[in-house]
Amino acid sequence: MNSIPVVVLAGFLGSGKTTVLNHLLGNRGGTRIGVVVNDFGSIEVDAMAVAGQVGDSMVSLGGGCLCCAVDGSELDAYLEKLADPVHRIDVIVIEASGLAEPQEMVRMLVANENPGVRYGGMVQIVDAAEFDATRARHPETDRHLAVADLVVLNKTDRIDAAERTRIEGALAALCAPGIPVVGADHGRIDPELLFDRRPWTETRGQLSFEDLLAQAHDHDRDHDGDEHADHVHAAYESTEFVSEQALGPRRFIEFLDRRPAGLYRIKGSVYFGVPGHEERYEVHAVGRFLRFAPHPWGRGEPRLTQLVLIGSGTDGPALLRELEDCREPEPWHAAPESMWGVLRYVHRPAEQAPDPDPESDPDPDPDDHPDPEDY
């Protein structure tokens, strides 16, 4: 069974966290999203969107979205409900405010042994216009930023270039090294930075749910005068890499370790071909968060690596050259221990976790490994 990534949205009241969540819901394509919030009122659910009750404290948002109103003690139970294959959920997004400290939620998700879900990264939403005031009112802001995998600097339209540069410098000092900072206004970030958007196929009467949302967005643009409001993807570059030759696991991990801060998302699958590890390794990275998941090849499926890298200000040709340098012409000669760097990022229940020799990785970086003790 494929596990469902769980992405945490964190941020203090007024940062625009709910606005980001609503934007993701309205621009998800055919992706089926499970949403966990602590207040139904914060989600823009109207008669058009609400399709009916699904269970206790859970409602359908239409078109495959489910919404749960929970507290921290109920989180595991509702994740289990959302992971039920009957719902066919593709990704779960948790609005962390009111549920628990973000790092405690991350700890719960990383330690969760439910095979149906896996931690997919923590995104901290920051109010650019109130950055200093928020830190003064909430000193824990610094602690939250320290465990973020991706930071969204929201409301950048309310500050000038000099102030934005100052805040980005402060964030760089507060966050772990290499954590990317994405600028946004009105919570508009490309959903592809967090999850894959699927083509829309379901309909609701004569118009699809997506069509109705698009009409609503067109109406909003007509009133706010921003005709490019939904064109957030224009700020990002996408680089694609395909290789029929296997990649060396150690060289690929080195590439990931030194990836630039502007590289927000990496997705796809990797073929290593190392004896005992010939599976297809799905890779998912949001900011500095990294996870591999091995899956068997489909019947007749070609053994190859296919990656999409999404970022801003990145050098696509240089990234491709680095990936080409990761190629391994004779993977069958590689020692099994060469996979240990990859296996550090494969989620398994505690009793199944591998016990690699620490001497094989002379410079492990625990900050990149989602160990519960790190949070």
Short mmCIF file of C-alpha atoms in Angstrom, two decimals:
data_model
loop_
_atom_site.label_atom_id
_atom_site.label_comp_id
_atom_site.label_asym_id
_atom_site.label_seq_id
_atom_site.Cartn_x
_atom_site.Cartn_y
_atom_site.Cartn_z
CA MET A 1 0.00 0.00 0.00
CA ASN A 2 1.35 3.44 -0.92
CA SER A 3 1.54 5.77 2.08
CA ILE A 4 0.00 9.25 2.00
CA PRO A 5 2.29 12.23 2.64
CA VAL A 6 1.19 14.46 5.52
CA VAL A 7 2.25 18.11 5.16
CA VAL A 8 2.08 20.39 8.21
CA LEU A 9 1.23 24.09 7.79
CA ALA A 10 2.35 26.08 10.82
CA GLY A 11 2.22 29.79 11.60
CA PHE A 12 0.80 32.20 14.13
CA LEU A 13 -2.61 33.83 13.94
CA GLY A 14 -2.67 36.36 11.12
CA SER A 15 0.31 34.95 9.25
CA GLY A 16 -1.92 33.81 6.39
CA LYS A 17 -1.80 30.09 7.10
CA THR A 18 -5.50 29.58 6.39
CA THR A 19 -5.21 31.71 3.26
CA VAL A 20 -2.44 29.41 2.04
CA LEU A 21 -4.59 26.38 2.83
CA ASN A 22 -7.57 27.79 0.96
CA HIS A 23 -5.32 28.59 -2.01
CA LEU A 24 -4.07 24.99 -2.05
CA LEU A 25 -7.64 23.70 -1.97
CA GLY A 26 -8.67 25.99 -4.81
CA ASN A 27 -5.72 25.17 -7.06
CA ARG A 28 -5.18 21.46 -6.51
CA GLY A 29 -6.39 20.15 -9.86
CA GLY A 30 -7.80 16.67 -9.38
CA THR A 31 -5.68 15.91 -6.31
CA ARG A 32 -7.73 14.51 -3.45
CA ILE A 33 -6.74 16.37 -0.29
CA GLY A 34 -7.42 15.39 3.28
CA VAL A 35 -7.45 18.49 5.50
CA VAL A 36 -7.08 18.46 9.27
CA VAL A 37 -8.00 21.74 11.01
CA ASN A 38 -9.18 22.78 14.44
CA ASP A 39 -11.97 25.04 13.22
CA PHE A 40 -14.27 24.42 10.27
CA GLY A 41 -14.98 28.15 10.15
CA SER A 42 -11.46 28.90 8.97
CA ILE A 43 -11.97 26.98 5.71
CA GLU A 44 -14.01 28.57 2.96
CA VAL A 45 -16.66 25.88 2.77
CA ASP A 46 -19.99 26.87 1.22
CA ALA A 47 -23.06 25.00 0.04
CA MET A 48 -21.42 24.33 -3.32
CA ALA A 49 -18.44 22.63 -1.71
CA VAL A 50 -19.95 20.69 1.17
CA ALA A 51 -21.12 17.34 -0.18
CA GLY A 52 -22.29 15.89 3.15
CA GLN A 53 -21.12 14.21 6.32
CA VAL A 54 -18.50 11.48 6.06
CA GLY A 55 -18.06 10.72 9.74
CA ASP A 56 -17.80 12.28 13.17
CA SER A 57 -16.22 15.75 12.89
CA MET A 58 -15.36 15.02 9.26
CA VAL A 59 -17.00 16.62 6.22
CA SER A 60 -16.49 16.25 2.51
CA LEU A 61 -15.38 19.42 0.78
CA GLY A 62 -16.47 18.04 -2.57
CA GLY A 63 -14.30 16.69 -5.36
CA GLY A 64 -12.42 14.41 -2.99
CA CYS A 65 -11.41 16.85 -0.23
CA LEU A 66 -12.13 15.80 3.32
CA CYS A 67 -11.94 18.05 6.36
CA CYS A 68 -11.55 17.00 10.00
CA ALA A 69 -11.98 19.19 13.06
CA VAL A 70 -9.82 17.65 15.78
CA ASP A 71 -7.63 18.32 18.75
CA GLY A 72 -4.16 16.91 19.24
CA SER A 73 -5.32 13.79 21.07
CA GLU A 74 -7.51 12.82 18.11
CA LEU A 75 -4.93 13.34 15.40
CA ASP A 76 -3.84 9.71 15.01
CA ALA A 77 -7.44 8.52 14.81
CA TYR A 78 -8.34 10.97 12.07
CA LEU A 79 -5.18 10.31 10.10
CA GLU A 80 -6.16 6.66 10.17
CA LYS A 81 -9.63 7.57 8.88
CA LEU A 82 -8.25 9.74 6.10
CA ALA A 83 -5.78 7.02 5.11
CA ASP A 84 -8.62 4.55 4.53
CA PRO A 85 -8.30 3.51 0.87
CA VAL A 86 -12.02 4.11 0.38
CA HIS A 87 -11.37 7.87 0.36
CA ARG A 88 -8.53 7.63 -2.21
CA ILE A 89 -6.76 10.61 -0.62
CA ASP A 90 -3.51 11.70 -2.31
CA VAL A 91 -2.14 14.08 0.34
CA ILE A 92 -3.10 15.25 3.83
CA VAL A 93 -2.55 18.85 4.90
CA ILE A 94 -2.65 19.71 8.60
CA GLU A 95 -3.20 23.26 9.84
CA ALA A 96 -1.15 23.09 13.01
CA SER A 97 -2.46 26.11 14.90
CA GLY A 98 -4.55 25.14 17.89
CA LEU A 99 -3.54 21.49 17.66
CA ALA A 100 -0.07 21.36 19.13
CA GLU A 101 3.39 22.85 18.98
CA PRO A 102 4.62 22.24 15.41
CA GLN A 103 7.64 20.28 16.56
CA GLU A 104 5.45 18.05 18.72
CA MET A 105 3.20 17.38 15.75
CA VAL A 106 6.22 16.59 13.59
CA ARG A 107 7.49 14.23 16.28
CA MET A 108 4.12 12.46 16.30
CA LEU A 109 4.09 12.11 12.52
CA VAL A 110 7.67 10.89 12.24
CA ALA A 111 7.10 8.33 14.99
CA ASN A 112 3.69 7.29 13.62
CA GLU A 113 3.74 3.60 12.73
CA ASN A 114 0.59 3.72 10.60
CA PRO A 115 1.84 2.41 7.22
CA GLY A 116 -0.89 4.40 5.48
CA VAL A 117 0.66 7.80 6.22
CA ARG A 118 4.13 9.33 6.23
CA TYR A 119 5.47 12.71 7.24
CA GLY A 120 5.77 15.01 4.21
CA GLY A 121 7.43 18.11 5.64
CA MET A 122 6.65 21.14 7.81
CA VAL A 123 5.95 24.52 6.20
CA GLN A 124 6.14 27.61 8.42
CA ILE A 125 4.08 30.61 7.28
CA VAL A 126 5.60 33.98 8.26
CA ASP A 127 3.84 37.36 8.12
CA ALA A 128 6.35 39.66 6.44
CA ALA A 129 4.55 42.84 7.56
CA GLU A 130 4.46 41.74 11.22
CA PHE A 131 7.69 39.77 11.44
CA ASP A 132 9.33 41.70 14.28
CA ALA A 133 6.07 42.16 16.20
CA THR A 134 5.28 38.45 15.93
CA ARG A 135 8.69 37.47 17.28
CA ALA A 136 8.23 39.90 20.17
CA ARG A 137 4.78 38.52 21.04
CA HIS A 138 5.70 34.89 20.38
CA PRO A 139 9.34 34.14 21.25
CA GLU A 140 8.67 30.51 20.31
CA THR A 141 8.68 31.68 16.69
CA ASP A 142 12.43 31.10 16.57
CA ARG A 143 12.00 27.53 17.77
CA HIS A 144 9.34 26.86 15.15
CA LEU A 145 11.52 28.24 12.38
CA ALA A 146 14.41 26.03 13.51
CA VAL A 147 12.45 22.85 12.65
CA ALA A 148 10.82 24.09 9.42
CA ASP A 149 11.55 22.34 6.15
CA LEU A 150 10.23 25.22 4.03
CA VAL A 151 9.36 28.82 4.97
CA VAL A 152 6.71 30.85 3.17
CA LEU A 153 7.29 34.58 3.64
CA ASN A 154 3.73 35.76 3.13
CA LYS A 155 2.40 39.30 2.52
CA THR A 156 5.52 40.38 0.66
CA ASP A 157 3.34 42.89 -1.18
CA ARG A 158 3.15 44.90 2.07
CA ILE A 159 6.89 45.49 2.47
CA ASP A 160 9.56 47.09 0.30
CA ALA A 161 12.59 45.36 -1.19
CA ALA A 162 14.99 46.49 1.53
CA GLU A 163 12.75 45.23 4.31
CA ARG A 164 12.29 41.92 2.53
CA THR A 165 16.05 41.50 2.22
CA ARG A 166 16.44 42.22 5.94
CA ILE A 167 13.79 39.68 6.93
CA GLU A 168 15.17 37.02 4.61
CA GLY A 169 18.57 37.53 6.23
CA ALA A 170 17.03 37.10 9.69
CA LEU A 171 15.22 33.94 8.56
CA ALA A 172 18.45 32.52 7.17
CA ALA A 173 20.02 32.92 10.63
CA LEU A 174 17.03 31.41 12.45
CA CYS A 175 16.42 28.43 10.17
CA ALA A 176 18.60 25.39 9.69
CA PRO A 177 21.25 25.80 6.98
CA GLY A 178 19.87 25.60 3.47
CA ILE A 179 16.18 25.96 4.38
CA PRO A 180 14.48 27.65 1.40
CA VAL A 181 12.32 30.74 1.82
CA VAL A 182 9.48 31.23 -0.69
CA GLY A 183 8.00 34.70 -1.07
CA ALA A 184 4.23 35.01 -1.48
CA ASP A 185 1.39 37.49 -1.36
CA HIS A 186 -2.17 36.59 -0.39
CA GLY A 187 -0.95 33.06 0.39
CA ARG A 188 -0.40 32.21 -3.28
CA ILE A 189 2.20 29.49 -3.54
CA ASP A 190 2.33 26.85 -6.22
CA PRO A 191 0.76 23.63 -4.86
CA GLU A 192 3.40 21.71 -6.83
CA LEU A 193 5.90 22.84 -4.19
CA LEU A 194 4.09 20.60 -1.69
CA PHE A 195 2.28 17.90 -3.66
CA ASP A 196 1.55 16.61 -7.15
CA ARG A 197 -1.55 17.96 -8.84
CA ARG A 198 -3.53 15.34 -10.72
CA PRO A 199 -5.67 16.05 -13.80
CA TRP A 200 -9.26 16.84 -12.93
CA THR A 201 -11.66 14.11 -14.05
CA GLU A 202 -14.62 14.16 -11.65
CA THR A 203 -17.69 16.30 -12.33
CA ARG A 204 -20.48 17.78 -10.30
CA GLY A 205 -23.44 18.13 -12.62
CA GLN A 206 -22.73 20.11 -15.77
CA LEU A 207 -19.64 21.82 -14.34
CA SER A 208 -16.76 20.17 -12.48
CA PHE A 209 -15.93 21.29 -8.97
CA GLU A 210 -12.72 22.67 -10.42
CA ASP A 211 -14.68 24.72 -12.97
CA LEU A 212 -16.74 26.26 -10.19
CA LEU A 213 -13.63 27.15 -8.22
CA ALA A 214 -12.06 28.66 -11.33
CA GLN A 215 -15.14 30.82 -11.83
CA ALA A 216 -14.89 32.00 -8.23
CA HIS A 217 -11.20 32.88 -8.71
CA ASP A 218 -11.99 34.76 -11.93
CA HIS A 219 -14.61 36.74 -10.02
CA ASP A 220 -12.09 37.57 -7.29
CA ARG A 221 -9.53 38.74 -9.86
CA ASP A 222 -12.10 40.98 -11.49
CA HIS A 223 -12.62 42.67 -8.15
CA ASP A 224 -9.03 42.98 -6.95
CA GLY A 225 -7.61 43.93 -10.33
CA ASP A 226 -4.85 41.34 -10.20
CA GLU A 227 -5.13 39.43 -13.45
CA HIS A 228 -2.02 37.39 -12.66
CA ALA A 229 -3.14 36.31 -9.19
CA ASP A 230 -3.13 32.61 -10.01
CA HIS A 231 0.04 32.61 -12.08
CA VAL A 232 2.26 31.81 -9.11
CA HIS A 233 4.10 29.18 -11.13
CA ALA A 234 5.72 31.99 -13.12
CA ALA A 235 8.14 32.56 -10.23
CA TYR A 236 9.56 29.03 -10.37
CA GLU A 237 11.68 27.02 -12.78
CA SER A 238 11.24 23.31 -13.37
CA THR A 239 14.13 21.07 -14.39
CA GLU A 240 13.56 17.50 -15.53
CA PHE A 241 16.14 14.71 -15.46
CA VAL A 242 15.79 11.24 -16.98
CA SER A 243 18.44 8.55 -16.98
CA GLU A 244 18.30 4.97 -18.22
CA GLN A 245 21.58 4.41 -16.41
CA ALA A 246 21.46 3.75 -12.67
CA LEU A 247 22.54 6.42 -10.20
CA GLY A 248 25.23 5.83 -7.61
CA PRO A 249 23.52 6.13 -4.20
CA ARG A 250 26.42 7.82 -2.46
CA ARG A 251 26.88 10.39 -5.21
CA PHE A 252 23.14 11.07 -5.33
CA ILE A 253 22.98 11.61 -1.56
CA GLU A 254 25.93 14.01 -1.86
CA PHE A 255 24.01 15.89 -4.54
CA LEU A 256 20.97 16.15 -2.25
CA ASP A 257 23.09 17.26 0.70
CA ARG A 258 24.49 20.21 -1.24
CA ARG A 259 21.31 21.18 -3.10
CA PRO A 260 20.86 24.98 -3.19
CA ALA A 261 18.37 26.78 -0.94
CA GLY A 262 16.40 27.91 -3.98
CA LEU A 263 15.57 24.30 -4.87
CA TYR A 264 12.19 23.98 -3.16
CA ARG A 265 10.94 20.60 -4.31
CA ILE A 266 12.32 17.35 -5.73
CA LYS A 267 9.99 14.54 -6.79
CA GLY A 268 10.16 11.42 -8.90
CA SER A 269 11.83 8.05 -8.66
CA VAL A 270 15.40 6.78 -8.72
CA TYR A 271 16.90 3.53 -9.98
CA PHE A 272 20.04 2.53 -8.08
CA GLY A 273 20.33 -1.10 -9.20
CA VAL A 274 22.48 -2.07 -6.22
CA PRO A 275 22.25 -5.82 -5.48
CA GLY A 276 19.43 -6.36 -3.01
CA HIS A 277 18.04 -2.90 -3.70
CA GLU A 278 16.85 -3.07 -7.29
CA GLU A 279 13.46 -1.50 -6.48
CA ARG A 280 12.21 1.84 -7.74
CA TYR A 281 12.95 4.41 -5.02
CA GLU A 282 10.36 7.18 -4.94
CA VAL A 283 11.94 10.41 -3.71
CA HIS A 284 10.10 13.32 -2.13
CA ALA A 285 11.78 16.49 -0.87
CA VAL A 286 10.10 19.65 0.42
CA GLY A 287 12.75 22.19 1.33
CA ARG A 288 15.31 20.28 3.36
CA PHE A 289 12.94 17.45 4.23
CA LEU A 290 13.83 14.26 2.39
CA ARG A 291 12.16 10.88 2.15
CA PHE A 292 12.70 7.76 0.00
CA ALA A 293 10.11 5.02 -0.43
CA PRO A 294 10.97 1.76 -2.25
CA HIS A 295 8.33 0.27 -4.55
CA PRO A 296 8.38 -2.74 -6.88
CA TRP A 297 8.59 -2.09 -10.61
CA GLY A 298 5.44 -2.61 -12.60
CA ARG A 299 5.26 -5.36 -15.17
CA GLY A 300 7.27 -4.22 -18.19
CA GLU A 301 8.14 -0.88 -16.53
CA PRO A 302 11.55 0.36 -17.72
CA ARG A 303 14.28 0.69 -15.08
CA LEU A 304 15.16 4.35 -15.14
CA THR A 305 15.41 7.50 -13.03
CA GLN A 306 12.90 10.29 -13.55
CA LEU A 307 13.17 13.46 -11.48
CA VAL A 308 11.52 16.88 -11.45
CA LEU A 309 13.29 19.70 -9.61
CA ILE A 310 11.32 22.87 -8.84
CA GLY A 311 13.00 26.03 -7.62
CA SER A 312 13.64 29.71 -8.00
CA GLY A 313 16.92 31.24 -9.06
CA THR A 314 18.40 27.81 -9.67
CA ASP A 315 20.79 26.93 -12.48
CA GLY A 316 19.00 24.16 -14.38
CA PRO A 317 21.92 23.15 -16.63
CA ALA A 318 24.25 23.01 -13.62
CA LEU A 319 21.78 20.77 -11.74
CA LEU A 320 21.57 18.46 -14.74
CA ARG A 321 25.37 18.25 -14.95
CA GLU A 322 25.55 17.31 -11.28
CA LEU A 323 22.91 14.63 -11.73
CA GLU A 324 24.70 13.27 -14.79
CA ASP A 325 27.81 12.93 -12.62
CA CYS A 326 25.76 10.68 -10.31
CA ARG A 327 25.37 8.02 -12.99
CA GLU A 328 26.78 4.58 -12.23
CA PRO A 329 27.59 2.39 -15.28
CA GLU A 330 28.04 -0.85 -13.28
CA PRO A 331 25.64 -0.77 -10.29
CA TRP A 332 25.77 -4.56 -9.94
CA HIS A 333 29.34 -4.20 -8.65
CA ALA A 334 28.28 -1.77 -5.87
CA ALA A 335 28.44 -3.00 -2.29
CA PRO A 336 25.10 -3.16 -0.42
CA GLU A 337 26.44 -0.75 2.21
CA SER A 338 26.56 1.98 -0.45
CA MET A 339 22.77 2.21 0.06
CA TRP A 340 22.97 3.07 3.74
CA GLY A 341 22.83 6.81 3.07
CA VAL A 342 19.57 6.31 1.17
CA LEU A 343 18.11 3.93 3.74
CA ARG A 344 18.48 6.57 6.45
CA TYR A 345 15.58 8.36 4.74
CA VAL A 346 13.31 5.33 4.26
CA HIS A 347 10.53 5.24 6.83
CA ARG A 348 10.02 1.88 8.51
CA PRO A 349 8.41 0.84 11.79
CA ALA A 350 10.98 0.77 14.56
CA GLU A 351 11.24 -3.00 14.61
CA GLN A 352 12.09 -3.05 10.89
CA ALA A 353 14.56 -0.17 10.90
CA PRO A 354 17.97 -1.00 9.43
CA ASP A 355 21.01 -0.83 11.67
CA PRO A 356 23.72 0.57 9.46
CA ASP A 357 27.29 0.77 10.64
CA PRO A 358 27.79 4.43 11.64
CA GLU A 359 31.39 4.23 10.50
CA SER A 360 30.14 3.86 6.91
CA ASP A 361 28.81 7.43 7.03
CA PRO A 362 31.67 9.46 8.50
CA ASP A 363 29.75 12.74 8.41
CA PRO A 364 26.07 12.00 9.06
CA ASP A 365 23.81 15.04 9.21
CA PRO A 366 21.08 14.38 11.80
CA ASP A 367 19.42 17.70 10.95
CA ASP A 368 18.44 16.28 7.56
CA HIS A 369 17.18 12.99 8.99
CA PRO A 370 13.61 13.10 10.34
CA ASP A 371 14.36 11.34 13.59
CA PRO A 372 11.76 12.00 16.31
CA GLU A 373 14.53 12.91 18.74
CA ASP A 374 15.56 15.79 16.46
CA TYR A 375 12.35 17.72 17.21
#
